[in-house]
Amino acid sequence: MTFEGAMTAIVTPFRDGKLDEEALREHIRWQIASGIDGIIVCGTTGEAATMDIAERTRAVHIAVEEAAGRVPIIAGTGSNATQTTIESSRQAVEAGADALLIVTPYYNKPTQEGLYQHYRAVAETVSAPIILYNVPGRTACNMLAETTLRLAEVDAIVGIKEASGDLEQIRTICTDAPEGFVLLSGEDAQNEAIYRLGGRGCISVTANVVPDRVAQVWRTHIEGEGDRAQALQEKLVELNRAMFFETNPIPVKTALALMGRMAEEFRLPLTPMGEENREKLIAVLRAEQLLA
């Protein structure tokens, strides 16, 4: 199974404090029908940090059932403790996940050697492909290109979601990574630019709202129509910006509620969108003809 193309880091719908299983199933069906190449469940966008183990396992089960082998299901299992990451990863694999997305340990601020040893320990213990996840804006820890390339030599580690925003770092990884190791954009505003550097797809927040359009940018790129792919990316500028008017996933889940796709429900410490930003979001959705 390949892990490339336009993939969605899906939200987790809640209703009355519980996992909204039917809304989750419907969201996954819509994503796949719209041409998305993979589903990431229980990531940052999925509010996994506020879900217990049973809920995360159930969400993975549902995603696997709905995908039915049509696209890979990648489970977010990272934490800031190596043993916890290993245990979460084992459970996701048992639930049927095709691969794991593992964020760099947050809060601890490990050294580059600590990052290497963390990922190597997981790779040597869990029998599933691993995609690294570098997002220093969330973790206060940037995994340098040298560390990523060192980890790329570990058999089980097949790629990285890069959300550092550092295009030179990304260029180095794309240029020097061994064959078969994929770099995926983790920054919607940079998707097409990263494709041109050698990126093999994206893990997108915006695709929750417009999966067909995010997928079209990727497909146009791989068909060799670079100028058209760039033009399509530029048409997503305002929507990409709107998805980060406040902390992700507040805007994207609010947008989906306004589109009539799920309840507008979050778990503390996330709260409903501020009124001023909500009005700005509504204006963008109206301009894009996405309101219910």
C-alpha positions as a Python dict, from the first residue, in 0.01 Angstrom:
ca = {
    (1, 'M'): (0, 0, 0),
    (2, 'T'): (129, 346, -91),
    (3, 'F'): (97, 648, 134),
    (4, 'E'): (89, 942, -102),
    (5, 'G'): (-157, 1175, -269),
    (6, 'A'): (-412, 1415, -123),
    (7, 'M'): (-509, 1287, 221),
    (8, 'T'): (-737, 1436, 485),
    (9, 'A'): (-667, 1479, 856),
    (10, 'I'): (-1031, 1437, 948),
    (11, 'V'): (-1219, 1602, 1232),
    (12, 'T'): (-1389, 1387, 1495),
    (13, 'P'): (-1762, 1466, 1521),
    (14, 'F'): (-1907, 1475, 1872),
    (15, 'R'): (-2270, 1493, 1983),
    (16, 'D'): (-2380, 1535, 2345),
    (17, 'G'): (-2028, 1468, 2463),
    (18, 'K'): (-1988, 1139, 2279),
    (19, 'L'): (-1838, 1024, 1950),
    (20, 'D'): (-2097, 1083, 1676),
    (21, 'E'): (-2043, 760, 1489),
    (22, 'E'): (-2290, 819, 1207),
    (23, 'A'): (-2151, 1166, 1132),
    (24, 'L'): (-1800, 1020, 1131),
    (25, 'R'): (-1903, 745, 888),
    (26, 'E'): (-2076, 993, 660),
    (27, 'H'): (-1774, 1227, 664),
    (28, 'I'): (-1542, 943, 564),
    (29, 'R'): (-1776, 827, 287),
    (30, 'W'): (-1792, 1181, 147),
    (31, 'Q'): (-1415, 1222, 160),
    (32, 'I'): (-1353, 899, -34),
    (33, 'A'): (-1628, 972, -287),
    (34, 'S'): (-1467, 1313, -346),
    (35, 'G'): (-1137, 1159, -452),
    (36, 'I'): (-927, 1173, -136),
    (37, 'D'): (-636, 925, -134),
    (38, 'G'): (-616, 855, 240),
    (39, 'I'): (-775, 928, 576),
    (40, 'I'): (-589, 1029, 891),
    (41, 'V'): (-797, 965, 1201),
    (42, 'C'): (-726, 1077, 1558),
    (43, 'G'): (-472, 1341, 1464),
    (44, 'T'): (-449, 1701, 1581),
    (45, 'T'): (-749, 1797, 1368),
    (46, 'G'): (-938, 1503, 1517),
    (47, 'E'): (-901, 1634, 1876),
    (48, 'A'): (-733, 1308, 1973),
    (49, 'A'): (-575, 1469, 2278),
    (50, 'T'): (-920, 1491, 2439),
    (51, 'M'): (-1033, 1138, 2346),
    (52, 'D'): (-981, 836, 2567),
    (53, 'I'): (-825, 512, 2444),
    (54, 'A'): (-1159, 341, 2382),
    (55, 'E'): (-1287, 633, 2174),
    (56, 'R'): (-971, 651, 1964),
    (57, 'T'): (-980, 278, 1902),
    (58, 'R'): (-1346, 297, 1804),
    (59, 'A'): (-1279, 585, 1564),
    (60, 'V'): (-1006, 383, 1394),
    (61, 'H'): (-1240, 80, 1369),
    (62, 'I'): (-1508, 295, 1205),
    (63, 'A'): (-1263, 446, 958),
    (64, 'V'): (-1132, 104, 860),
    (65, 'E'): (-1484, -29, 812),
    (66, 'E'): (-1593, 264, 598),
    (67, 'A'): (-1278, 269, 385),
    (68, 'A'): (-1304, -106, 322),
    (69, 'G'): (-959, -108, 167),
    (70, 'R'): (-1034, 166, -85),
    (71, 'V'): (-789, 412, 74),
    (72, 'P'): (-537, 371, 356),
    (73, 'I'): (-637, 457, 711),
    (74, 'I'): (-356, 624, 905),
    (75, 'A'): (-397, 658, 1281),
    (76, 'G'): (-243, 936, 1485),
    (77, 'T'): (-76, 770, 1784),
    (78, 'G'): (196, 1010, 1897),
    (79, 'S'): (246, 1134, 2250),
    (80, 'N'): (526, 1286, 2454),
    (81, 'A'): (607, 953, 2619),
    (82, 'T'): (767, 677, 2415),
    (83, 'Q'): (599, 390, 2597),
    (84, 'T'): (257, 555, 2565),
    (85, 'T'): (319, 602, 2192),
    (86, 'I'): (408, 235, 2159),
    (87, 'E'): (93, 125, 2341),
    (88, 'S'): (-133, 359, 2142),
    (89, 'S'): (30, 240, 1821),
    (90, 'R'): (-27, -126, 1906),
    (91, 'Q'): (-395, -59, 1971),
    (92, 'A'): (-436, 129, 1643),
    (93, 'V'): (-277, -158, 1452),
    (94, 'E'): (-507, -406, 1626),
    (95, 'A'): (-800, -185, 1521),
    (96, 'G'): (-691, -223, 1159),
    (97, 'A'): (-492, 94, 1084),
    (98, 'D'): (-274, 64, 774),
    (99, 'A'): (-8, 303, 905),
    (100, 'L'): (69, 533, 1198),
    (101, 'L'): (124, 909, 1206),
    (102, 'I'): (348, 989, 1502),
    (103, 'V'): (411, 1348, 1606),
    (104, 'T'): (741, 1454, 1759),
    (105, 'P'): (715, 1443, 2140),
    (106, 'Y'): (574, 1772, 2268),
    (107, 'Y'): (652, 1960, 2589),
    (108, 'N'): (962, 1749, 2666),
    (109, 'K'): (1164, 1933, 2395),
    (110, 'P'): (1393, 1634, 2326),
    (111, 'T'): (1729, 1667, 2156),
    (112, 'Q'): (1775, 1544, 1800),
    (113, 'E'): (1925, 1225, 1942),
    (114, 'G'): (1623, 1188, 2168),
    (115, 'L'): (1393, 1219, 1867),
    (116, 'Y'): (1588, 953, 1683),
    (117, 'Q'): (1581, 711, 1976),
    (118, 'H'): (1208, 774, 2035),
    (119, 'Y'): (1107, 687, 1679),
    (120, 'R'): (1349, 398, 1653),
    (121, 'A'): (1206, 244, 1971),
    (122, 'V'): (853, 262, 1826),
    (123, 'A'): (963, 126, 1488),
    (124, 'E'): (1137, -170, 1651),
    (125, 'T'): (832, -256, 1863),
    (126, 'V'): (525, -195, 1647),
    (127, 'S'): (460, -382, 1323),
    (128, 'A'): (321, -108, 1100),
    (129, 'P'): (455, 158, 861),
    (130, 'I'): (530, 484, 1040),
    (131, 'I'): (496, 838, 908),
    (132, 'L'): (687, 1094, 1111),
    (133, 'Y'): (511, 1423, 1190),
    (134, 'N'): (710, 1742, 1236),
    (135, 'V'): (503, 2040, 1351),
    (136, 'P'): (719, 2269, 1567),
    (137, 'G'): (441, 2527, 1599),
    (138, 'R'): (253, 2271, 1810),
    (139, 'T'): (538, 2089, 1980),
    (140, 'A'): (810, 2352, 2037),
    (141, 'C'): (1048, 2101, 1879),
    (142, 'N'): (1175, 2106, 1521),
    (143, 'M'): (1311, 1779, 1383),
    (144, 'L'): (1601, 1878, 1161),
    (145, 'A'): (1644, 1740, 810),
    (146, 'E'): (1950, 1547, 924),
    (147, 'T'): (1746, 1360, 1185),
    (148, 'T'): (1464, 1289, 941),
    (149, 'L'): (1711, 1149, 688),
    (150, 'R'): (1871, 935, 957),
    (151, 'L'): (1529, 796, 1049),
    (152, 'A'): (1447, 740, 682),
    (153, 'E'): (1701, 457, 687),
    (154, 'V'): (1487, 266, 942),
    (155, 'D'): (1282, 7, 751),
    (156, 'A'): (945, 72, 915),
    (157, 'I'): (965, 451, 873),
    (158, 'V'): (819, 531, 531),
    (159, 'G'): (764, 907, 529),
    (160, 'I'): (714, 1236, 705),
    (161, 'K'): (437, 1491, 732),
    (162, 'E'): (631, 1818, 727),
    (163, 'A'): (459, 2118, 882),
    (164, 'S'): (765, 2320, 979),
    (165, 'G'): (699, 2573, 703),
    (166, 'D'): (1073, 2566, 624),
    (167, 'L'): (1094, 2504, 249),
    (168, 'E'): (1473, 2469, 256),
    (169, 'Q'): (1446, 2197, 519),
    (170, 'I'): (1179, 2031, 307),
    (171, 'R'): (1391, 2062, -8),
    (172, 'T'): (1682, 1889, 166),
    (173, 'I'): (1465, 1597, 273),
    (174, 'C'): (1308, 1557, -71),
    (175, 'T'): (1650, 1569, -239),
    (176, 'D'): (1841, 1337, -7),
    (177, 'A'): (1581, 1087, 119),
    (178, 'P'): (1620, 724, 10),
    (179, 'E'): (1393, 584, -258),
    (180, 'G'): (1050, 498, -124),
    (181, 'F'): (1054, 754, 158),
    (182, 'V'): (777, 1011, 100),
    (183, 'L'): (747, 1369, 220),
    (184, 'L'): (389, 1492, 266),
    (185, 'S'): (291, 1855, 305),
    (186, 'G'): (142, 1935, 643),
    (187, 'E'): (76, 2299, 560),
    (188, 'D'): (-218, 2360, 327),
    (189, 'A'): (-89, 2697, 213),
    (190, 'Q'): (232, 2529, 88),
    (191, 'N'): (88, 2214, -71),
    (192, 'E'): (162, 2290, -434),
    (193, 'A'): (499, 2450, -356),
    (194, 'I'): (600, 2136, -168),
    (195, 'Y'): (485, 1916, -457),
    (196, 'R'): (724, 2109, -683),
    (197, 'L'): (1008, 2038, -442),
    (198, 'G'): (936, 1664, -461),
    (199, 'G'): (661, 1621, -202),
    (200, 'R'): (440, 1319, -269),
    (201, 'G'): (113, 1453, -140),
    (202, 'C'): (-41, 1629, 158),
    (203, 'I'): (-219, 1565, 484),
    (204, 'S'): (-474, 1841, 471),
    (205, 'V'): (-705, 2027, 707),
    (206, 'T'): (-881, 2217, 427),
    (207, 'A'): (-973, 1889, 256),
    (208, 'N'): (-1229, 1833, 532),
    (209, 'V'): (-1429, 2113, 369),
    (210, 'V'): (-1335, 2085, -3),
    (211, 'P'): (-1186, 1738, -54),
    (212, 'D'): (-1242, 1744, -431),
    (213, 'R'): (-1052, 2070, -475),
    (214, 'V'): (-755, 1967, -261),
    (215, 'A'): (-739, 1636, -450),
    (216, 'Q'): (-756, 1820, -783),
    (217, 'V'): (-443, 2023, -706),
    (218, 'W'): (-249, 1701, -646),
    (219, 'R'): (-385, 1521, -950),
    (220, 'T'): (-319, 1816, -1177),
    (221, 'H'): (38, 1830, -1048),
    (222, 'I'): (111, 1462, -1110),
    (223, 'E'): (-41, 1490, -1456),
    (224, 'G'): (235, 1738, -1538),
    (225, 'E'): (19, 2051, -1549),
    (226, 'G'): (227, 2256, -1308),
    (227, 'D'): (91, 2599, -1403),
    (228, 'R'): (-268, 2480, -1369),
    (229, 'A'): (-194, 2314, -1034),
    (230, 'Q'): (-46, 2642, -910),
    (231, 'A'): (-356, 2831, -1029),
    (232, 'L'): (-585, 2585, -852),
    (233, 'Q'): (-378, 2621, -534),
    (234, 'E'): (-410, 3000, -553),
    (235, 'K'): (-789, 2968, -567),
    (236, 'L'): (-772, 2801, -224),
    (237, 'V'): (-578, 3083, -58),
    (238, 'E'): (-872, 3242, 127),
    (239, 'L'): (-1018, 2909, 235),
    (240, 'N'): (-680, 2784, 357),
    (241, 'R'): (-637, 3104, 556),
    (242, 'A'): (-988, 3077, 702),
    (243, 'M'): (-916, 2729, 840),
    (244, 'F'): (-665, 2892, 1075),
    (245, 'F'): (-854, 3203, 1187),
    (246, 'E'): (-836, 3034, 1528),
    (247, 'T'): (-666, 2723, 1660),
    (248, 'N'): (-722, 2416, 1443),
    (249, 'P'): (-970, 2241, 1444),
    (250, 'I'): (-1206, 2515, 1567),
    (251, 'P'): (-1256, 2683, 1226),
    (252, 'V'): (-1278, 2364, 1019),
    (253, 'K'): (-1531, 2199, 1248),
    (254, 'T'): (-1731, 2523, 1262),
    (255, 'A'): (-1725, 2532, 882),
    (256, 'L'): (-1852, 2174, 860),
    (257, 'A'): (-2134, 2259, 1101),
    (258, 'L'): (-2227, 2560, 889),
    (259, 'M'): (-2227, 2328, 588),
    (260, 'G'): (-2475, 2100, 769),
    (261, 'R'): (-2236, 1807, 798),
    (262, 'M'): (-2202, 1767, 1175),
    (263, 'A'): (-2272, 1929, 1511),
    (264, 'E'): (-2064, 2227, 1617),
    (265, 'E'): (-1931, 2059, 1930),
    (266, 'F'): (-1584, 2070, 2080),
    (267, 'R'): (-1418, 1939, 2392),
    (268, 'L'): (-1249, 2166, 2641),
    (269, 'P'): (-1003, 2325, 2634),
    (270, 'L'): (-1126, 2405, 2280),
    (271, 'T'): (-1425, 2637, 2272),
    (272, 'P'): (-1665, 2763, 2003),
    (273, 'M'): (-1529, 3017, 1759),
    (274, 'G'): (-1526, 3384, 1860),
    (275, 'E'): (-1807, 3585, 1702),
    (276, 'E'): (-1582, 3813, 1496),
    (277, 'N'): (-1386, 3523, 1349),
    (278, 'R'): (-1707, 3327, 1295),
    (279, 'E'): (-1847, 3610, 1082),
    (280, 'K'): (-1524, 3621, 882),
    (281, 'L'): (-1546, 3245, 829),
    (282, 'I'): (-1908, 3269, 716),
    (283, 'A'): (-1809, 3535, 463),
    (284, 'V'): (-1542, 3308, 316),
    (285, 'L'): (-1777, 3009, 302),
    (286, 'R'): (-2046, 3221, 138),
    (287, 'A'): (-1799, 3344, -126),
    (288, 'E'): (-1702, 2981, -191),
    (289, 'Q'): (-2072, 2879, -206),
    (290, 'L'): (-2026, 2627, 74),
    (291, 'L'): (-2291, 2733, 324),
    (292, 'A'): (-2578, 2491, 384),
}
